[in-house]
Coordinates of C-alpha atoms in Angstrom, one line a residue:
M1 CA 32.0 -6.3 -22.6
A2 CA 30.2 -6.9 -19.3
R3 CA 33.5 -6.8 -17.5
S4 CA 34.5 -3.5 -19.1
L5 CA 31.1 -2.0 -18.2
Y6 CA 31.6 -3.2 -14.6
Q7 CA 35.0 -1.7 -14.3
W8 CA 33.8 1.6 -15.7
L9 CA 30.8 1.7 -13.4
W10 CA 32.9 1.1 -10.3
Q11 CA 35.7 3.5 -10.9
H12 CA 37.0 4.8 -7.6
E13 CA 36.7 8.4 -8.9
F14 CA 32.9 8.0 -9.0
W15 CA 32.2 6.5 -5.6
L16 CA 35.1 7.2 -3.3
P17 CA 36.3 10.6 -1.9
P18 CA 39.4 12.1 -3.6
G19 CA 42.6 10.4 -2.6
I20 CA 40.9 7.0 -1.8
T21 CA 41.0 4.0 -4.1
W22 CA 39.6 0.5 -3.9
E23 CA 43.0 -0.8 -2.9
D24 CA 42.7 1.2 0.3
M25 CA 39.6 -0.9 1.2
Q26 CA 41.2 -4.3 1.1
E27 CA 39.7 -6.7 3.6
S28 CA 41.5 -8.7 6.2
E29 CA 40.6 -11.4 8.7
D30 CA 39.5 -8.8 11.2
I31 CA 38.1 -6.1 8.9
H32 CA 35.2 -6.7 6.5
Y33 CA 33.8 -4.1 4.1
P34 CA 30.4 -4.2 2.3
Q35 CA 30.6 -6.2 -1.0
P36 CA 28.0 -6.2 -3.7
R37 CA 27.9 -10.0 -3.8
D38 CA 26.6 -10.0 -0.3
L39 CA 23.3 -8.6 -1.5
L40 CA 22.5 -11.9 -3.3
L41 CA 21.8 -13.4 0.1
S42 CA 18.6 -11.2 0.3
I43 CA 16.9 -13.3 -2.4
P44 CA 16.8 -16.6 -0.5
F45 CA 16.0 -14.7 2.7
A46 CA 13.1 -13.0 0.9
L47 CA 11.7 -16.4 -0.1
I48 CA 12.0 -17.6 3.5
L49 CA 10.0 -14.5 4.5
V50 CA 7.3 -15.3 2.0
V51 CA 6.9 -18.8 3.5
I52 CA 6.8 -17.3 7.1
R53 CA 4.2 -14.8 5.9
C54 CA 2.0 -17.6 4.5
A55 CA 2.2 -19.6 7.7
F56 CA 1.6 -16.4 9.8
E57 CA -1.5 -15.4 7.9
R58 CA -3.1 -18.9 8.0
A59 CA -2.2 -19.8 11.5
I60 CA -2.4 -16.5 13.3
A61 CA -3.9 -13.6 11.3
L62 CA -6.9 -15.4 9.8
P63 CA -8.2 -17.0 13.1
L64 CA -7.6 -13.6 14.8
S65 CA -9.7 -11.8 12.2
T66 CA -12.6 -14.2 13.0
K67 CA -12.3 -13.7 16.7
L68 CA -12.2 -9.9 16.3
G69 CA -15.4 -9.9 14.3
V70 CA -13.9 -9.1 10.8
R71 CA -16.6 -10.4 8.4
D72 CA -16.3 -10.7 4.7
K73 CA -19.1 -9.0 2.8
Q74 CA -21.5 -11.3 0.9
R75 CA -21.2 -10.2 -2.7
P76 CA -23.7 -11.2 -5.3
K77 CA -22.0 -13.6 -7.8
A78 CA -22.1 -13.1 -11.5
Q79 CA -24.0 -15.8 -13.3
P80 CA -21.9 -18.0 -15.6
N81 CA -21.9 -16.6 -19.1
L82 CA -19.2 -17.7 -21.6
V83 CA -19.5 -14.7 -23.9
L84 CA -19.2 -12.1 -21.1
E85 CA -16.5 -14.1 -19.3
T86 CA -14.4 -14.3 -22.5
F87 CA -14.7 -10.5 -23.0
Y88 CA -13.9 -9.9 -19.4
S89 CA -10.8 -12.0 -19.4
M90 CA -9.5 -11.1 -22.9
C91 CA -10.6 -7.6 -23.7
C92 CA -11.8 -5.3 -20.9
K93 CA -13.1 -5.5 -17.4
N94 CA -15.0 -2.2 -17.6
P95 CA -16.6 -2.0 -21.1
E96 CA -17.9 1.2 -22.7
E97 CA -21.5 1.9 -23.5
G98 CA -21.1 0.8 -27.1
E99 CA -19.5 -2.5 -26.0
L100 CA -22.3 -3.1 -23.5
I101 CA -24.9 -2.7 -26.2
S102 CA -23.0 -5.1 -28.5
L103 CA -22.6 -7.7 -25.7
S104 CA -26.3 -7.4 -24.8
K105 CA -27.3 -8.3 -28.4
Q106 CA -24.9 -11.3 -28.4
C107 CA -26.3 -12.6 -25.2
D108 CA -29.9 -11.5 -25.8
L109 CA -29.9 -9.7 -22.4
P110 CA -30.9 -6.2 -21.4
V111 CA -28.0 -3.7 -21.3
R112 CA -28.6 -3.1 -17.6
S113 CA -28.2 -6.9 -16.9
V114 CA -24.9 -6.9 -18.8
E115 CA -23.7 -3.9 -16.9
R116 CA -24.7 -5.6 -13.6
W117 CA -22.9 -8.7 -14.6
F118 CA -19.6 -6.8 -15.2
R119 CA -20.0 -5.0 -11.9
R120 CA -20.5 -8.2 -10.0
R121 CA -17.7 -9.9 -11.8
R122 CA -15.3 -7.1 -10.9
N123 CA -16.4 -7.2 -7.3
M124 CA -15.7 -11.0 -7.3
D125 CA -12.0 -10.2 -8.1
R126 CA -11.7 -7.7 -5.3
P127 CA -9.9 -8.9 -2.1
S128 CA -12.0 -9.8 0.9
L129 CA -11.9 -7.9 4.1
S130 CA -10.2 -10.8 5.9
K131 CA -7.4 -10.8 3.3
K132 CA -6.8 -7.1 3.8
F133 CA -6.7 -7.7 7.6
C134 CA -4.2 -10.5 7.3
E135 CA -1.9 -8.4 5.1
A136 CA -2.0 -5.5 7.5
C137 CA -1.3 -7.8 10.4
W138 CA 1.8 -9.2 8.7
R139 CA 3.2 -5.8 7.8
F140 CA 2.5 -4.5 11.3
T141 CA 4.3 -7.4 12.8
F142 CA 7.3 -6.9 10.5
Y143 CA 7.5 -3.1 11.0
I144 CA 7.4 -3.6 14.8
I145 CA 10.2 -6.2 14.7
S146 CA 12.2 -4.1 12.2
F147 CA 11.8 -0.9 14.2
F148 CA 12.9 -2.4 17.5
T149 CA 15.7 -4.3 15.8
G150 CA 17.0 -1.0 14.4
L151 CA 16.8 0.6 17.8
A152 CA 18.7 -2.3 19.4
V153 CA 21.3 -2.3 16.7
L154 CA 21.9 1.5 16.7
Y155 CA 21.4 2.3 20.4
D156 CA 25.1 1.9 21.2
K157 CA 26.4 3.3 17.9
P158 CA 28.0 6.8 18.2
W159 CA 26.4 8.1 14.9
F160 CA 23.0 7.5 16.3
W161 CA 23.6 10.3 18.9
D162 CA 26.2 12.4 17.1
H163 CA 25.5 12.5 13.4
R164 CA 28.9 13.8 12.5
E165 CA 30.2 10.3 13.4
C166 CA 28.5 9.1 10.2
W167 CA 31.6 10.4 8.3
T168 CA 34.4 9.6 10.7
G169 CA 36.9 7.5 8.8
Y170 CA 34.6 7.3 5.7
P171 CA 34.8 5.2 3.5
Q172 CA 37.0 3.0 5.5
Q173 CA 34.3 2.0 8.0
P174 CA 34.3 -1.7 8.7
L175 CA 30.9 -3.5 8.4
Q176 CA 29.7 -4.9 11.7
P177 CA 27.7 -8.1 11.8
S178 CA 24.7 -6.5 13.4
L179 CA 24.5 -3.8 10.7
F180 CA 24.8 -6.5 8.0
W181 CA 21.9 -8.5 9.3
Y182 CA 19.8 -5.4 9.8
Y183 CA 20.4 -4.5 6.2
M184 CA 19.5 -8.0 5.1
L185 CA 16.3 -8.0 7.1
E186 CA 15.1 -4.7 5.4
L187 CA 16.2 -5.6 1.9
S188 CA 14.8 -9.2 2.1
F189 CA 11.4 -7.8 3.2
Y190 CA 11.1 -5.5 0.3
W191 CA 12.2 -8.2 -2.1
S192 CA 9.4 -10.4 -0.6
L193 CA 6.9 -7.6 -1.2
V194 CA 7.9 -7.6 -4.9
F195 CA 7.5 -11.4 -5.1
T196 CA 4.0 -11.3 -3.6
L197 CA 2.8 -8.2 -5.6
P198 CA 0.6 -10.3 -7.9
F199 CA -1.2 -11.9 -4.9
D200 CA -1.4 -8.9 -2.6
V201 CA -4.3 -6.4 -2.3
K202 CA -4.2 -4.3 -5.4
R203 CA -5.0 -0.7 -4.5
K204 CA -5.4 2.3 -6.8
D205 CA -1.7 3.2 -6.5
F206 CA -0.6 -0.3 -7.6
K207 CA 1.9 1.1 -10.2
E208 CA 3.2 3.6 -7.6
Q209 CA 3.8 0.7 -5.2
I210 CA 5.9 -1.1 -7.8
V211 CA 8.0 2.1 -8.3
H212 CA 8.3 2.5 -4.5
H213 CA 9.5 -1.0 -3.9
A214 CA 12.0 -0.8 -6.8
A215 CA 13.3 2.6 -5.5
T216 CA 13.6 1.3 -2.0
I217 CA 15.5 -1.8 -3.1
F218 CA 17.8 0.4 -5.2
L219 CA 18.5 2.8 -2.4
I220 CA 19.2 0.1 0.2
S221 CA 21.5 -1.8 -2.3
F222 CA 23.3 1.4 -3.4
S223 CA 23.9 2.6 0.2
Y224 CA 25.3 -0.9 1.0
C225 CA 27.6 -1.1 -2.0
A226 CA 29.0 2.5 -1.5
N227 CA 29.3 1.9 2.3
Y228 CA 26.8 4.5 3.3
I229 CA 25.8 2.1 5.9
R230 CA 25.5 4.6 8.8
I231 CA 23.3 6.9 6.8
G232 CA 21.3 4.0 5.5
T233 CA 20.5 2.7 9.0
L234 CA 19.2 6.1 10.1
V235 CA 17.0 6.4 7.0
M236 CA 15.5 2.9 7.6
V237 CA 14.7 3.4 11.3
I238 CA 13.1 6.8 10.6
H239 CA 10.8 5.3 8.0
D240 CA 9.8 2.3 10.2
T241 CA 8.7 4.7 13.0
S242 CA 5.6 5.9 11.2
D243 CA 4.9 2.6 9.5
C244 CA 4.4 1.1 12.9
F245 CA 1.3 3.2 13.3
L246 CA -0.1 3.0 9.8
E247 CA -0.8 -0.7 9.7
P248 CA -2.7 -0.9 13.1
T249 CA -4.8 2.0 11.8
K250 CA -5.9 -0.2 8.9
I251 CA -6.5 -3.1 11.2
F252 CA -8.9 -1.2 13.5
N253 CA -10.6 0.2 10.4
Y254 CA -11.3 -3.3 9.1
M255 CA -12.6 -4.1 12.6
K256 CA -15.0 -1.1 12.4
W257 CA -13.5 0.4 15.6
K258 CA -14.0 3.9 14.3
K259 CA -12.9 5.8 17.4
T260 CA -9.7 3.7 17.9
C261 CA -9.0 4.0 14.2
D262 CA -9.4 7.8 14.2
S263 CA -7.2 8.1 17.2
L264 CA -4.4 6.0 15.7
F265 CA -4.7 7.9 12.4
M266 CA -4.1 11.2 14.2
I267 CA -1.1 9.7 16.0
F268 CA 0.2 8.2 12.7
S269 CA -0.2 11.6 11.0
A270 CA 1.7 13.4 13.8
V271 CA 4.5 10.8 13.8
F272 CA 4.7 10.8 9.9
L273 CA 4.9 14.6 9.6
I274 CA 7.5 15.0 12.4
S275 CA 9.7 12.1 11.3
R276 CA 9.6 12.8 7.5
L277 CA 9.4 16.6 7.5
V278 CA 11.6 17.4 10.6
I279 CA 13.7 14.5 11.8
Y280 CA 14.6 13.2 8.3
P281 CA 15.8 16.6 6.9
Y282 CA 17.9 17.4 10.0
T283 CA 19.2 13.9 10.7
V284 CA 19.9 12.8 7.1
L285 CA 19.8 15.7 4.5
Y286 CA 21.7 18.2 6.6
N287 CA 24.1 15.5 7.6
T288 CA 24.9 14.3 4.1
Y289 CA 25.0 17.8 2.6
Y290 CA 27.0 19.7 5.3
Y291 CA 28.6 17.4 7.8
S292 CA 30.2 15.2 5.2
M293 CA 32.1 18.3 3.8
E294 CA 34.0 18.5 7.1
I295 CA 35.7 15.2 6.1
F296 CA 36.2 15.3 2.4
Q297 CA 35.6 17.3 -0.8
P298 CA 32.6 16.8 -3.0
F299 CA 32.7 14.0 -5.6
F300 CA 30.3 12.2 -7.9
G301 CA 29.0 9.8 -5.2
Y302 CA 28.3 12.8 -2.9
Y303 CA 26.1 14.5 -5.5
F304 CA 24.5 11.2 -6.4
V305 CA 23.5 10.1 -2.9
N306 CA 22.2 13.6 -2.0
T307 CA 20.1 13.6 -5.2
L308 CA 18.5 10.3 -4.2
L309 CA 17.8 11.5 -0.7
I310 CA 16.3 14.8 -1.9
I311 CA 14.0 12.8 -4.3
L312 CA 12.9 10.7 -1.3
Q313 CA 12.2 13.9 0.6
L314 CA 10.0 15.2 -2.3
L315 CA 8.0 12.0 -2.0
H316 CA 7.7 12.7 1.8
V317 CA 6.3 16.1 0.9
F318 CA 3.8 14.6 -1.5
W319 CA 2.5 12.1 1.0
S320 CA 2.4 14.7 3.7
C321 CA 0.1 16.9 1.6
I322 CA -2.3 13.9 1.2
I323 CA -2.2 13.2 5.0
I324 CA -2.7 16.9 5.9
H325 CA -5.7 16.9 3.5
M326 CA -7.1 13.9 5.3
V327 CA -6.5 15.4 8.7
Y328 CA -8.3 18.6 7.5
K329 CA -11.3 16.5 6.5
F330 CA -11.2 14.7 9.8
I331 CA -11.3 17.9 11.7
L332 CA -14.3 19.2 9.6
Q333 CA -16.3 15.9 9.5
G334 CA -15.3 14.4 12.8
T335 CA -14.3 11.0 11.2
M336 CA -11.4 9.8 9.2
E337 CA -11.8 10.0 5.4
K338 CA -11.7 6.8 3.6
D339 CA -8.2 5.7 2.5
M340 CA -7.7 7.3 -1.0
R341 CA -5.6 4.3 -1.9
S342 CA -8.3 1.7 -1.2
D343 CA -10.3 0.1 -4.0
T344 CA -13.9 0.6 -3.1
E345 CA -16.8 -1.7 -3.8
E346 CA -18.9 -0.8 -6.8
S347 CA -22.0 -2.8 -5.9
D348 CA -23.1 -1.0 -2.8
K349 CA -25.1 1.9 -4.3
D350 CA -25.6 0.3 -7.6
E351 CA -27.1 -2.9 -6.2
E352 CA -29.3 -0.8 -3.9
R353 CA -30.4 1.2 -6.9
D354 CA -31.2 -2.0 -8.8
K355 CA -33.2 -3.4 -5.9
I356 CA -35.2 -0.2 -5.7
R357 CA -36.0 -0.4 -9.4
E358 CA -37.0 -4.1 -8.9
K359 CA -39.3 -3.1 -6.0
E360 CA -40.8 -0.2 -8.0
K361 CA -41.3 -2.6 -11.0
N362 CA -43.0 -5.2 -8.7
G363 CA -45.1 -2.4 -7.2
I364 CA -46.3 -1.3 -10.6
T365 CA -47.2 -4.8 -11.5
Y366 CA -49.1 -5.3 -8.3
F367 CA -50.7 -1.9 -8.8
S368 CA -51.9 -2.9 -12.3
N369 CA -53.2 -6.3 -11.0
I370 CA -55.3 -4.9 -8.2
T371 CA -56.6 -2.2 -10.6
S372 CA -57.9 -4.8 -13.0
N373 CA -59.6 -6.6 -10.2
G374 CA -61.4 -3.5 -8.9
Y375 CA -59.5 -3.1 -5.7
I376 CA -58.4 0.5 -6.2
Q377 CA -60.2 3.2 -4.2
R378 CA -61.0 6.2 -6.2
N379 CA -61.5 9.7 -4.8
G380 CA -61.4 8.2 -1.3
S381 CA -64.6 6.1 -1.8
E382 CA -65.0 2.6 -0.4
P383 CA -63.9 -0.4 -2.4
L384 CA -66.4 -1.9 -4.8
D385 CA -66.6 -5.0 -2.7
S386 CA -68.4 -3.0 0.0
R387 CA -71.2 -2.1 -2.3
A388 CA -74.4 -4.1 -3.0
H389 CA -74.9 -5.0 -6.6
L390 CA -78.5 -4.9 -7.9
T391 CA -79.7 -7.2 -10.7
N392 CA -80.4 -4.2 -13.0
G393 CA -76.7 -3.4 -13.1
H394 CA -76.9 -0.4 -10.8
V395 CA -74.9 -0.1 -7.6
K396 CA -76.4 0.8 -4.4
E397 CA -74.4 2.0 -1.3
R398 CA -75.0 0.0 1.8

C-alpha cells in the first residue's frame, strides 16, 4: 500500500512539465539530479549542528556575555510548598481567582501570598538574559555564515544575475555539489532548531515558531525533490539577508546599548521591507509565475509551487505590518518598542507594589507604636516629653 501511495504521489504528470517523464531524468556518472533520499543526510548533520551549538554557547557566547556586561536579573525564589508545586506542575501555572482561594485555604496562607508564589514560580521558569544572549549569538553566527556561503555559491551562477536562467533546461538541471551542500546547510539548521525547541527560549509566538520551522523544512525539501534548486537558492539567500541584522539587534538590546540597538533595528526594518516586499516578489514570484511560462506550459507542480511562494509572501506582509507598527512607535517615542514576541517578567511592577504595601504596613505599625507611647505631635504642638509634669497631674509648659 505504501508503495502504491508513493507511485501515485510521484507521478510525472504532477511534478514535471508536459512531455517530460522520470525516465528523462536518469542519472549517469557525470550527471546527478536531486533525489529525495539525499534529504536523510540532513538529520545527522542537524545533530552535529546541535553539538556545535552547545560547544559554541559554553565556550564563546557565555564568556562573551559576561565580558560585555550582560547580567542576569536576581529573581525572588518561590518558597518550597508541596501543595502549590503539585498544582503548578499538574494543573495550571496561572490559576484563576477561585483556584487561588481554594489553594490559600489548603495551605493556610493569604490569597496574596499564594498569588505571589505563582508569580515567582513562573518567573523562575523564564529564561535568563544570558541564555537569550547565547541563543542570539548562535543564530547570528549561523546567519552570517549561511548568507555569505549563499553569495559565494551563487556569485558565478547565471540565474543569480539573469532570473530567466532559472528555467533554462528545466527540469533537466544537474545538481552541482556546491548547491547540494548549501541546501544541506540550510535544511540541517532548521532541523536543529526543531530538535532544540524544548530547550530554547519560549516566546509568545512559540506555536507560530513550530509552524514556521515545519513550513520551512517542507519548502526546502519540496524544492529539492522537484528540482526547483535555482529558485530555492534565491529564496534562501534573500531570507538570510534580513536575519543577519535581526539577531545583532537582540544582542545589543540585551547589552542595554539602546542607541546601537535602535540604529540596527532601523537598518533591519529597511532591509526586511526591501528584501521581502520588493526583491522577493520581483526575483521569485514574478520569475516563477511569468518567466517559467516561456519554457513550458502550466502543470500541477507549477500551480503548487506558486501557491506555496504566495503563502510565504503573505507571511512577509504580516510581519511587515508588525515591523512598520514598531517603526511608527519608534518615530513617535524616540526608542524602539519592546519586542512583541518577548516573554516579559511579571515580577517587576507586582513585586514593587508588594514592597510598597509592606512599607505602608510597617509604617502603620510604627505609627501605632509611637502613638501609644505619646510621641505624636498634635496640632503642631511640642512632644509631650518636652513638657514638665506636676505632681497634681497637670501639665505645665516649659
